[in-house]
JSON list of C-alpha atoms in Angstrom, two decimals:
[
{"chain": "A", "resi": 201, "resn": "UNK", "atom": "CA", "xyz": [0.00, 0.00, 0.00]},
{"chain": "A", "resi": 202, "resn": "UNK", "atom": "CA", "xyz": [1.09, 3.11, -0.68]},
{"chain": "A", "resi": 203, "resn": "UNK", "atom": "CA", "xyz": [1.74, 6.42, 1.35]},
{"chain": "A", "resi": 204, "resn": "UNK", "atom": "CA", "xyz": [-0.84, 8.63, -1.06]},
{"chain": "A", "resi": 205, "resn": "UNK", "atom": "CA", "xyz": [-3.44, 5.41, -0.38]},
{"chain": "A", "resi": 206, "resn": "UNK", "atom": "CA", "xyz": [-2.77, 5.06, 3.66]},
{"chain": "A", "resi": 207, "resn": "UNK", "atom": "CA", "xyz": [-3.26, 8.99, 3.53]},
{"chain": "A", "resi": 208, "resn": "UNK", "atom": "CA", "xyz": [-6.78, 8.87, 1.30]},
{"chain": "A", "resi": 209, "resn": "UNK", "atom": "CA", "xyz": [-7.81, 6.08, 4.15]},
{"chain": "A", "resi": 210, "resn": "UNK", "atom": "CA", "xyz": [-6.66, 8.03, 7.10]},
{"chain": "A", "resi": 211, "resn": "UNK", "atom": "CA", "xyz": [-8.87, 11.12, 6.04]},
{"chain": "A", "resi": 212, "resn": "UNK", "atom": "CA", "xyz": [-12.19, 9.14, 5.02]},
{"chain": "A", "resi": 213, "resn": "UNK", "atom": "CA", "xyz": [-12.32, 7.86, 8.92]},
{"chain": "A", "resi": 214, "resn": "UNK", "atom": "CA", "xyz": [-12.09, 11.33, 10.13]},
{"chain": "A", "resi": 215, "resn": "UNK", "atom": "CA", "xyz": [-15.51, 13.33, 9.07]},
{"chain": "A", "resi": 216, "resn": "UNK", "atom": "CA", "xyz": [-15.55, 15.69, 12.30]},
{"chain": "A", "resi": 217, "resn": "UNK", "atom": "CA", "xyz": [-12.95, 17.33, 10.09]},
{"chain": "A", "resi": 218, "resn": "UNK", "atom": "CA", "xyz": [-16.07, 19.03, 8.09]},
{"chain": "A", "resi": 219, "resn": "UNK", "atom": "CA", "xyz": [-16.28, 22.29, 8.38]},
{"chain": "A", "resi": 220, "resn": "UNK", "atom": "CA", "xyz": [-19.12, 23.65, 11.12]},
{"chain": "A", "resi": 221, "resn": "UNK", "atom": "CA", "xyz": [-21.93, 25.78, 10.36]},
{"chain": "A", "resi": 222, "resn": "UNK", "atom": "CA", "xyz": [-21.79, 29.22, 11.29]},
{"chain": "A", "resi": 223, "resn": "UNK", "atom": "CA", "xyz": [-23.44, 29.70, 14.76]},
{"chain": "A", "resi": 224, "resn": "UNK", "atom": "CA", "xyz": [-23.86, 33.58, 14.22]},
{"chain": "A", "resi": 225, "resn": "UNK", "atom": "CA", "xyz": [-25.62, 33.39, 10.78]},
{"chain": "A", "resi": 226, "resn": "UNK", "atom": "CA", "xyz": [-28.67, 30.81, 12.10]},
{"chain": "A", "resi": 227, "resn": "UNK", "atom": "CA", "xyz": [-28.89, 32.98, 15.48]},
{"chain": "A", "resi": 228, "resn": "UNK", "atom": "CA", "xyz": [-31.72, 35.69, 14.62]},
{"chain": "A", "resi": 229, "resn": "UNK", "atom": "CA", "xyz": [-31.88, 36.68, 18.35]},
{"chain": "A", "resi": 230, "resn": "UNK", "atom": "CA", "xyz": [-29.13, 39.11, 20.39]},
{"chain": "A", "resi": 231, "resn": "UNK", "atom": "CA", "xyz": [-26.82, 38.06, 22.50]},
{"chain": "A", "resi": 232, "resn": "UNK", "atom": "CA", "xyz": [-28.06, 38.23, 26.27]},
{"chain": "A", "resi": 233, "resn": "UNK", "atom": "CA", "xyz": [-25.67, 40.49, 28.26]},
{"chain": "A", "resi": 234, "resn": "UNK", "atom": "CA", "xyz": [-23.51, 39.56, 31.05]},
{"chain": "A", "resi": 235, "resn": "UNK", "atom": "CA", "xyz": [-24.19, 42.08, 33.14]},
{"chain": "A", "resi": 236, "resn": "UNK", "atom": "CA", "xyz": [-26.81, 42.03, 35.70]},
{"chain": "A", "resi": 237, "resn": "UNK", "atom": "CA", "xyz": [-27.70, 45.72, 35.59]},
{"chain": "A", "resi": 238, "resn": "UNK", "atom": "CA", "xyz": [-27.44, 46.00, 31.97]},
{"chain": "A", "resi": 239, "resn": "UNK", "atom": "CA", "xyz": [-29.59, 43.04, 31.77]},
{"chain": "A", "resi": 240, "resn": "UNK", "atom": "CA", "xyz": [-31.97, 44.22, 34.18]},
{"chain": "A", "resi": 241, "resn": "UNK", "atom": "CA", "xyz": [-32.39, 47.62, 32.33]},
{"chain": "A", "resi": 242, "resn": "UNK", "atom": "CA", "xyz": [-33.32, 44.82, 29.18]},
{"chain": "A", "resi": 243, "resn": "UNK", "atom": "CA", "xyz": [-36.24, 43.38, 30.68]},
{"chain": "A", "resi": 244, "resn": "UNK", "atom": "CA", "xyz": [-37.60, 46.90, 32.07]},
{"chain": "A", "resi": 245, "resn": "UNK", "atom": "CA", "xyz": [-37.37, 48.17, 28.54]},
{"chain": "A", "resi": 246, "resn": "UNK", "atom": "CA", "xyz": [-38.86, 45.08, 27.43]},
{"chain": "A", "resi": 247, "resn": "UNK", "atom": "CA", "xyz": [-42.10, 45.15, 29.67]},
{"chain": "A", "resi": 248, "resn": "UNK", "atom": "CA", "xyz": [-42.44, 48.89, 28.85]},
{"chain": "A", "resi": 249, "resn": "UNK", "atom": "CA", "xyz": [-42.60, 47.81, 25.12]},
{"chain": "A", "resi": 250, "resn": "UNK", "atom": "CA", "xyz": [-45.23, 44.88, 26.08]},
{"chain": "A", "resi": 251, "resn": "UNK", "atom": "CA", "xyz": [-47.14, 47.22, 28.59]},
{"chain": "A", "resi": 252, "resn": "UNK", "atom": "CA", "xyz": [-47.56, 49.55, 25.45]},
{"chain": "A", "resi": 253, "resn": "UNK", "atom": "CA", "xyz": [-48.88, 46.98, 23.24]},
{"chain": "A", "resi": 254, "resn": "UNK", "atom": "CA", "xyz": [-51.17, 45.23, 25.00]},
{"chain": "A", "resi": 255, "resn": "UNK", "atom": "CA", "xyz": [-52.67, 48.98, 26.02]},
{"chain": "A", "resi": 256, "resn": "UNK", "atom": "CA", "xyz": [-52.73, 49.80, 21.75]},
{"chain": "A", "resi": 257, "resn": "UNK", "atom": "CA", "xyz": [-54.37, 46.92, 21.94]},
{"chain": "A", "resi": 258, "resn": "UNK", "atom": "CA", "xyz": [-57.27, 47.61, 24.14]},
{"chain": "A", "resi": 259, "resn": "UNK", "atom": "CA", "xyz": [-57.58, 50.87, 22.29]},
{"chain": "A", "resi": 260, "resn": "UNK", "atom": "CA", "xyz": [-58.06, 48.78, 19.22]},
{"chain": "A", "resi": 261, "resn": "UNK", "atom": "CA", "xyz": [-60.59, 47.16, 20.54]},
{"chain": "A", "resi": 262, "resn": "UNK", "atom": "CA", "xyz": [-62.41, 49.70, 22.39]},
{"chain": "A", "resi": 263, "resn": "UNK", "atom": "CA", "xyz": [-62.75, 51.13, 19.30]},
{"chain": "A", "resi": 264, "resn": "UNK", "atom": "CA", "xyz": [-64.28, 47.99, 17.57]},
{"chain": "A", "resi": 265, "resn": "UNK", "atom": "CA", "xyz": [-66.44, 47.62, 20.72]},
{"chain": "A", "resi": 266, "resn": "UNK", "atom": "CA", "xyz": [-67.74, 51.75, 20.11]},
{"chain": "A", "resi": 267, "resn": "UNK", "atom": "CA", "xyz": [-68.21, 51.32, 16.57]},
{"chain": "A", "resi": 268, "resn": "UNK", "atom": "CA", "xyz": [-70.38, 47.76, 17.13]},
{"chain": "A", "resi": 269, "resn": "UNK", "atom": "CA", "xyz": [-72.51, 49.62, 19.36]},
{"chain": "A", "resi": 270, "resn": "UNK", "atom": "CA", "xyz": [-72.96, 52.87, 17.40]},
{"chain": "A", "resi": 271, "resn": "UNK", "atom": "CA", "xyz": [-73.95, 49.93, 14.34]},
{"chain": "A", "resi": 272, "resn": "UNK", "atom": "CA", "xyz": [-76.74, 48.66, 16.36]},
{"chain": "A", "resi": 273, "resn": "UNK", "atom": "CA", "xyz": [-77.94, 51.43, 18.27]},
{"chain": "A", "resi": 274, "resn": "UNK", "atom": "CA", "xyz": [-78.12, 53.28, 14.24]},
{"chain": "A", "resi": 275, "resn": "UNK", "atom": "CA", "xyz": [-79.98, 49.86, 13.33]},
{"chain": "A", "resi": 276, "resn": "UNK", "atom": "CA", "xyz": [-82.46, 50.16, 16.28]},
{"chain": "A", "resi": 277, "resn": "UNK", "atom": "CA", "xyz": [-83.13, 53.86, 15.14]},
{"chain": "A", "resi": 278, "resn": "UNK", "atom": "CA", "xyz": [-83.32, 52.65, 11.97]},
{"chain": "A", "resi": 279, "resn": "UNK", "atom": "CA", "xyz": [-86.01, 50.27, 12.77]},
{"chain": "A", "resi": 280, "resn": "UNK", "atom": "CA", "xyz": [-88.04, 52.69, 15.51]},
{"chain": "A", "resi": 281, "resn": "UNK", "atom": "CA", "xyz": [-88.42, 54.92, 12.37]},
{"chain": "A", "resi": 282, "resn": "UNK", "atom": "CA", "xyz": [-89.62, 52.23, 9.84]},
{"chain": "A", "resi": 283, "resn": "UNK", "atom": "CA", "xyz": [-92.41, 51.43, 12.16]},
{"chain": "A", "resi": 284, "resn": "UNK", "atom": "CA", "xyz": [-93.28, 54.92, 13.67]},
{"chain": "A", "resi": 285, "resn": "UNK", "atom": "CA", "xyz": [-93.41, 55.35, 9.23]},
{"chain": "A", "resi": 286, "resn": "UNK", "atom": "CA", "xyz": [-96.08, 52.51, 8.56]},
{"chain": "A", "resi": 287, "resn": "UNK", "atom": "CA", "xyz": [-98.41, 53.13, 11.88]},
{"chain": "A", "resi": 288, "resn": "UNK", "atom": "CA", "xyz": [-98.52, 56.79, 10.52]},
{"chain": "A", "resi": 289, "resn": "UNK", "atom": "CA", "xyz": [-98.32, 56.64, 7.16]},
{"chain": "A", "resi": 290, "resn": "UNK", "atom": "CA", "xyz": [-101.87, 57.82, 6.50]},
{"chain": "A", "resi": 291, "resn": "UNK", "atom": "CA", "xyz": [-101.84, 60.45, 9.23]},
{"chain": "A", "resi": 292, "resn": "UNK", "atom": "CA", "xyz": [-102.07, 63.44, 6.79]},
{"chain": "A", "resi": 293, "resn": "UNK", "atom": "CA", "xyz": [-104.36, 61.58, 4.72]},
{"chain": "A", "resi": 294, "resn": "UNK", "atom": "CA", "xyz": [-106.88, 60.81, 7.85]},
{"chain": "A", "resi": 295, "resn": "UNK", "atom": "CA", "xyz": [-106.71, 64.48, 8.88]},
{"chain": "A", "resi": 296, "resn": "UNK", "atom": "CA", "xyz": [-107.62, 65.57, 5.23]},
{"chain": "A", "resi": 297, "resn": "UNK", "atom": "CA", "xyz": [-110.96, 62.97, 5.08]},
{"chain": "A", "resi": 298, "resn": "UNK", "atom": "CA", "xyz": [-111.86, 63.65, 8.74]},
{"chain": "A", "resi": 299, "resn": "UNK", "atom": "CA", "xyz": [-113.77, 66.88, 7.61]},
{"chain": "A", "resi": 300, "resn": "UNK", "atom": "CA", "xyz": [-115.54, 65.03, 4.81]},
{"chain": "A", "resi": 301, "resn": "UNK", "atom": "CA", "xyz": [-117.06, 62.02, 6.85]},
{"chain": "A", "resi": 302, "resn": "UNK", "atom": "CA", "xyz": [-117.85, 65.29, 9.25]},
{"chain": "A", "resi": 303, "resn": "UNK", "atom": "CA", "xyz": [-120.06, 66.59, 6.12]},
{"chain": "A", "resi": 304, "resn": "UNK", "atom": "CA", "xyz": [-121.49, 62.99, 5.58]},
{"chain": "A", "resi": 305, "resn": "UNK", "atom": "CA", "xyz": [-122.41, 62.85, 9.48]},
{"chain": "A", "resi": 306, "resn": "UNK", "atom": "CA", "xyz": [-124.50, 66.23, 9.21]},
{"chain": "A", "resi": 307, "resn": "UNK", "atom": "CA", "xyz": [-126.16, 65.33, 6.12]},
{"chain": "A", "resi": 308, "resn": "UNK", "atom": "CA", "xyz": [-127.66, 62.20, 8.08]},
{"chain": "A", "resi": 309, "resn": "UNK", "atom": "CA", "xyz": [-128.66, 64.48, 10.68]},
{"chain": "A", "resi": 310, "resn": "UNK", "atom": "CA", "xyz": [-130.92, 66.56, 8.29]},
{"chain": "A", "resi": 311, "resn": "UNK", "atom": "CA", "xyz": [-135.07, 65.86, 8.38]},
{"chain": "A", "resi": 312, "resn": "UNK", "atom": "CA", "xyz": [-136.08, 65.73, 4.91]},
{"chain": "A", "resi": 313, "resn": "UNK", "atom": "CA", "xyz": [-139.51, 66.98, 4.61]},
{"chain": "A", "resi": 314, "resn": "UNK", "atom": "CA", "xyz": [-140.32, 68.17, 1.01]},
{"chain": "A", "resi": 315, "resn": "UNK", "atom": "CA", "xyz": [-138.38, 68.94, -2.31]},
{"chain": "A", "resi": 316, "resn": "UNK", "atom": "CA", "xyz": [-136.62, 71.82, -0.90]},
{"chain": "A", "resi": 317, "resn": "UNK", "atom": "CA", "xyz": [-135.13, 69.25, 1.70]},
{"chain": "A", "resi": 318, "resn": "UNK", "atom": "CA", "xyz": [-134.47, 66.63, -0.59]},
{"chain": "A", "resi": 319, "resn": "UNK", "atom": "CA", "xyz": [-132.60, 69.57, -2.95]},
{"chain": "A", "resi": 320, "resn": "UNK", "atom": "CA", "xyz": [-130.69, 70.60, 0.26]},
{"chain": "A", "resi": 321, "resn": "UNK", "atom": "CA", "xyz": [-129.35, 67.29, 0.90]},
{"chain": "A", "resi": 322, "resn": "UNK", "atom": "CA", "xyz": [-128.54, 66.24, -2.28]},
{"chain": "A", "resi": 323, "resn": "UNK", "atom": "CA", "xyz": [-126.45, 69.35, -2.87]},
{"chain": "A", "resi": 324, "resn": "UNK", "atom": "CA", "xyz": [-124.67, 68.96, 0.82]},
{"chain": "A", "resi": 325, "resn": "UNK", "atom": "CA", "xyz": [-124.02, 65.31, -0.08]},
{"chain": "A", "resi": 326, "resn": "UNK", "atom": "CA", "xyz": [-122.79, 66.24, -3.77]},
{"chain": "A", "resi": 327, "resn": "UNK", "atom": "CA", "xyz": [-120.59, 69.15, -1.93]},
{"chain": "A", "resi": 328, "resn": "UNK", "atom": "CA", "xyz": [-118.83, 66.54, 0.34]},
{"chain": "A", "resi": 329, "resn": "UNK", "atom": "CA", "xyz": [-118.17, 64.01, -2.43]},
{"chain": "A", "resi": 330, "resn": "UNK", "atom": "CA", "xyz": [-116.21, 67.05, -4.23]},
{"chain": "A", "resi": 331, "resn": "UNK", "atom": "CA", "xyz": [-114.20, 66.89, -0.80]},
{"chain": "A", "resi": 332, "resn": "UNK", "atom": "CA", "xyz": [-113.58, 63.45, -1.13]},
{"chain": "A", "resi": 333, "resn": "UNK", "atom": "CA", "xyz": [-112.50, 63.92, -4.83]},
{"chain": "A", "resi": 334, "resn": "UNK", "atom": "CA", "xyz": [-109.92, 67.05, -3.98]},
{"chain": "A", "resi": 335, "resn": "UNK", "atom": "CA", "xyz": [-108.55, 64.90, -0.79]},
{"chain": "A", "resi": 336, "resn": "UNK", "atom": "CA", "xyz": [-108.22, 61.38, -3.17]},
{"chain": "A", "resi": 337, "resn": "UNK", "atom": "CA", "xyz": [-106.74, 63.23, -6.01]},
{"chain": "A", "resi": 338, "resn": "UNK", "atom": "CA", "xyz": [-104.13, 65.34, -3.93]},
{"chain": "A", "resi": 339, "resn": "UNK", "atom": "CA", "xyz": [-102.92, 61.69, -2.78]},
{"chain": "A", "resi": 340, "resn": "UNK", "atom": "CA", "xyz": [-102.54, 60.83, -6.29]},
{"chain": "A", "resi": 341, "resn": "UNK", "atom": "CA", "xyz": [-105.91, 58.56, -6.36]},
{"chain": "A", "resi": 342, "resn": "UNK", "atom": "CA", "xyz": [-107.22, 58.55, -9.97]},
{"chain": "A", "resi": 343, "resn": "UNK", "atom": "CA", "xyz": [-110.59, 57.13, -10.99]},
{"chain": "A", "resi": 344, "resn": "UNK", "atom": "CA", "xyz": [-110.72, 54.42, -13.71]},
{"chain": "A", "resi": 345, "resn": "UNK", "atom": "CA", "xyz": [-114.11, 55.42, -15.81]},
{"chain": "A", "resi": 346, "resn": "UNK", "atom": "CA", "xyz": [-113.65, 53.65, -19.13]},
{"chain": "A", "resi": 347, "resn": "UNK", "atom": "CA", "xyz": [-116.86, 54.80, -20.61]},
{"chain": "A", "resi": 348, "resn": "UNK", "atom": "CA", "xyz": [-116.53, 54.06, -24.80]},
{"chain": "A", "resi": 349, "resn": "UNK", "atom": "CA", "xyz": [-112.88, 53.40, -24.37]},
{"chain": "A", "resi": 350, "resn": "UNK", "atom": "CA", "xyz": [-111.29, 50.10, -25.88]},
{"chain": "A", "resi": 351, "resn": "UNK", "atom": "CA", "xyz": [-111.65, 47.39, -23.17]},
{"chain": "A", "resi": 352, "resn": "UNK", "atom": "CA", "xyz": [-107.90, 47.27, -21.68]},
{"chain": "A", "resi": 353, "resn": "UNK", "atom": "CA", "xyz": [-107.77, 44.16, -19.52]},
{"chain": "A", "resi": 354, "resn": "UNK", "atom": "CA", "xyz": [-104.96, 45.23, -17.67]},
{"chain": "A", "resi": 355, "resn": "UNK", "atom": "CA", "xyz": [-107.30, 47.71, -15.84]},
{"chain": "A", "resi": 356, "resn": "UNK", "atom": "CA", "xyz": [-110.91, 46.72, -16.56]},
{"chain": "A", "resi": 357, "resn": "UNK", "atom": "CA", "xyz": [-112.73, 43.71, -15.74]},
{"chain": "A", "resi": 358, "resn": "UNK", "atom": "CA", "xyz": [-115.64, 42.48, -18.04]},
{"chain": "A", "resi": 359, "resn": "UNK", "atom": "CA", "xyz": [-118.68, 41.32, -16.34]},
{"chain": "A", "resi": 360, "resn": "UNK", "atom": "CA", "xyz": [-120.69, 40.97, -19.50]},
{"chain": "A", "resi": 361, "resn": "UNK", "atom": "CA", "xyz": [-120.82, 41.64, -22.98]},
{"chain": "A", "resi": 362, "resn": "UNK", "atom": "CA", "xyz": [-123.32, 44.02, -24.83]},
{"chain": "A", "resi": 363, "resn": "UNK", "atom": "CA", "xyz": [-124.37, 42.99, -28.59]},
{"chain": "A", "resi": 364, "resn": "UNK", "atom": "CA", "xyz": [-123.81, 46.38, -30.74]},
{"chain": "A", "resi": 365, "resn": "UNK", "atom": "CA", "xyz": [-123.53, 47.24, -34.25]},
{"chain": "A", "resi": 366, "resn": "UNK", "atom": "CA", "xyz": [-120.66, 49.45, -33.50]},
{"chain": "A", "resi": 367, "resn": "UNK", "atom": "CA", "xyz": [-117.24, 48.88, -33.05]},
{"chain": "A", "resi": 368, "resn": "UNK", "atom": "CA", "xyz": [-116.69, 45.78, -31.00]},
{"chain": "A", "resi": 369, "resn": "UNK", "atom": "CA", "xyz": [-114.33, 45.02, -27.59]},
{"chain": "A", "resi": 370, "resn": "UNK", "atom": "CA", "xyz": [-115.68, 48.85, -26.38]},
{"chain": "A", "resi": 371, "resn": "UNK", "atom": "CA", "xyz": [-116.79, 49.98, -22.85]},
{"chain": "A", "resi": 372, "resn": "UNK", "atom": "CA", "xyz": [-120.29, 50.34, -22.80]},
{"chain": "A", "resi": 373, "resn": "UNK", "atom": "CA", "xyz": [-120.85, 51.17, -19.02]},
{"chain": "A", "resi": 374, "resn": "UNK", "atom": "CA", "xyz": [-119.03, 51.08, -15.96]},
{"chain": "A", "resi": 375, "resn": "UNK", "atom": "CA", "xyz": [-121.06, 48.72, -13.73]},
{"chain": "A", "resi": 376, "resn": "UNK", "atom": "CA", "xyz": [-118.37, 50.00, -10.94]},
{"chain": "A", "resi": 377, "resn": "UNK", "atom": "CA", "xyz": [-115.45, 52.62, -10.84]},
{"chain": "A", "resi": 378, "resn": "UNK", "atom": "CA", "xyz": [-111.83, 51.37, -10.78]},
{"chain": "A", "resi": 379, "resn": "UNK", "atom": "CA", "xyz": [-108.70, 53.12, -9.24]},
{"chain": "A", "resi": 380, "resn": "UNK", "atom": "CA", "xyz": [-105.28, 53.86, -9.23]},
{"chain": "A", "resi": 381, "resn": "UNK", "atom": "CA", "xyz": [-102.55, 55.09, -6.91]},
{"chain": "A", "resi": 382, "resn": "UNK", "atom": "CA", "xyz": [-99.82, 56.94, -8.29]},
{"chain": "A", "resi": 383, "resn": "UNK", "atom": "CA", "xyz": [-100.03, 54.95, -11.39]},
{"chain": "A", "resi": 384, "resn": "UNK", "atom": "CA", "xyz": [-100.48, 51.34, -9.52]},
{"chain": "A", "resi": 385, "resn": "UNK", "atom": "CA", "xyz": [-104.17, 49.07, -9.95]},
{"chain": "A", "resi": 386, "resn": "UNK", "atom": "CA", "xyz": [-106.29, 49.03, -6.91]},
{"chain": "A", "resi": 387, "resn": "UNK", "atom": "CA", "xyz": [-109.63, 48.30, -8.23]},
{"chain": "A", "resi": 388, "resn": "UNK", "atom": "CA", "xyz": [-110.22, 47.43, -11.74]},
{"chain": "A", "resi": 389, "resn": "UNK", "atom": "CA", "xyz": [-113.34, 48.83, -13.12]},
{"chain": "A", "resi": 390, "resn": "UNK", "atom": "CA", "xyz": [-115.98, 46.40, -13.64]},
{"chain": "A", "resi": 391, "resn": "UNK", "atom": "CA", "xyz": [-117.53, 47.07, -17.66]},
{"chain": "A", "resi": 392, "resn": "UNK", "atom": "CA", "xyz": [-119.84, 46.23, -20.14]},
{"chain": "A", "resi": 393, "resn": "UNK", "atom": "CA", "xyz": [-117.95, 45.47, -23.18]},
{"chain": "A", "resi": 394, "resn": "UNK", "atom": "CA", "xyz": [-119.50, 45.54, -26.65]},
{"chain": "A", "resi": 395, "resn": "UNK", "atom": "CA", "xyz": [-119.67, 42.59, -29.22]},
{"chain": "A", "resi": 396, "resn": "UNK", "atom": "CA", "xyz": [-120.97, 42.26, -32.41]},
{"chain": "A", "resi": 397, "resn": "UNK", "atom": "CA", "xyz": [-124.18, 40.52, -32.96]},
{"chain": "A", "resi": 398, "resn": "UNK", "atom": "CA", "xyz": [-123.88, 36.66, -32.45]},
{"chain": "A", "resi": 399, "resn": "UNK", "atom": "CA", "xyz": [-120.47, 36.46, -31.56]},
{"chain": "A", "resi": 400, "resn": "UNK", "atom": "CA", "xyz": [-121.25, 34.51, -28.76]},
{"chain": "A", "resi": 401, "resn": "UNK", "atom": "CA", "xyz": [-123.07, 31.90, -30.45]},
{"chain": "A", "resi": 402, "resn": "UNK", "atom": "CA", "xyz": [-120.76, 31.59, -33.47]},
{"chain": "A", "resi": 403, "resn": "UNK", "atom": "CA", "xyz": [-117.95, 31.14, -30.82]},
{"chain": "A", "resi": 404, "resn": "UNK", "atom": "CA", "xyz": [-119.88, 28.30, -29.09]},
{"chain": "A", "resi": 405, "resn": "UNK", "atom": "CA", "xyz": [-120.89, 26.69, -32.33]},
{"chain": "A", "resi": 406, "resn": "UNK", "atom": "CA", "xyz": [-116.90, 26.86, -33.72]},
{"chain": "A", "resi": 407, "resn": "UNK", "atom": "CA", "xyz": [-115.95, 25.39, -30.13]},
{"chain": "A", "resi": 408, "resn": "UNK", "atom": "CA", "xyz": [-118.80, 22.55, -29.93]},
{"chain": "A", "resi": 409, "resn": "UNK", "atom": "CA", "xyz": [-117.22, 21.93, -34.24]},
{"chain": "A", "resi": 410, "resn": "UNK", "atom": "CA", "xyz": [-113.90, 21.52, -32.63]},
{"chain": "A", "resi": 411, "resn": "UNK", "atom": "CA", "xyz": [-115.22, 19.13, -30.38]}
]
């Protein structure tokens, strides 16, 4: 064996010889000191620097704790408001047809004796439904009257058909008024509607055919 082969052997059964990681580089935290006083003065500075956290901290969430409760105290306002809205929603409306069920009261109140009475009361009664007209129409109520208009079924509703030489699918009469508010169906308005003359059978005779 030679010397370069005995020295090749001698350093394979030695691996401490590798070189050691760098105890400074993987250390992310200071050294402690060795003095006591120095390291006392340490730990004061560090429980200062905790003491102030932990009291950002509770501002933090004092805040969050403030701003919850301004959220649902605004929410309970919020909902106080809604209601106080719908229970008197129709409060300037009511005050408005007060006087007019006022005018219907006294006309019950009046003895008719005579034509002169009747007149009086009819024109009292025919006064107060004027009232009623001003106070519905100032609260955007509109009457639905179709008299000789085309038969719209989106805001009439036929309750029978008339036979007519005239135009058909017309409004003869208005068996009762319809309304609207603002625009919006409450009531249709209940109509005669014109046909022409034996519609109806011819449509019964083509539907008992199809049979």
């Amino acid at each position: 064996m030679t010397d370069s082969s005995r020295k090749n052997e001698g350093e394979e059964h030695f691996p401490d010889q590798e070189p050691e990681p760098q105890e400074a580089e993987s250390s992310p935290s200071e050294p402690l000191p060795d003095d006591p006083e120095t390291l006392k003065g340490r730990v004061q500075e560090l429980e200062a620097k905790v003491e102030e956290l932990e009291a950002t901290v509770a501002d933090y969430w004092n805040q969050v704790l403030r701003e919850r409760a301004e959220g649902e105290n605004a929410r309970r306002r919020a909902e106080k408001d809604a209601e106080q809205s719908r229970k008197f929603a129709l409060e300037g409306f009511l005050k408005e047809l007060i006087p007019v069920k006022d005018s219907l009261e006294m006309a019950l109140q009046v003895e008719v004796e005579g034509a002169d009475s009747a007149q009086k009361l009819h024109k009292g009664v025919s006064m107060t439904l004027d009232m009623l007209n001003e106070v519905l129409a100032k609260h955007g109520i509109e009457e639905v009257h179709p008299v000789e208009e085309s038969f719209d079924p989106n805001y009439h509703q036929a309750m029978s058909t008339v036979e007519t030489e005239g135009e058909p699918n017309q409004v003869v009469s208005v068996m009762q008024k319809g309304y609207l508010l603002n625009g919006r169906l409450v009531r249709p308005a209940m109509v005669e509607v014109s046909v022409r003359p034996n519609s109806a059978q011819q449509g019964d005779a083509g539907e008992g055919g199809s049979e």
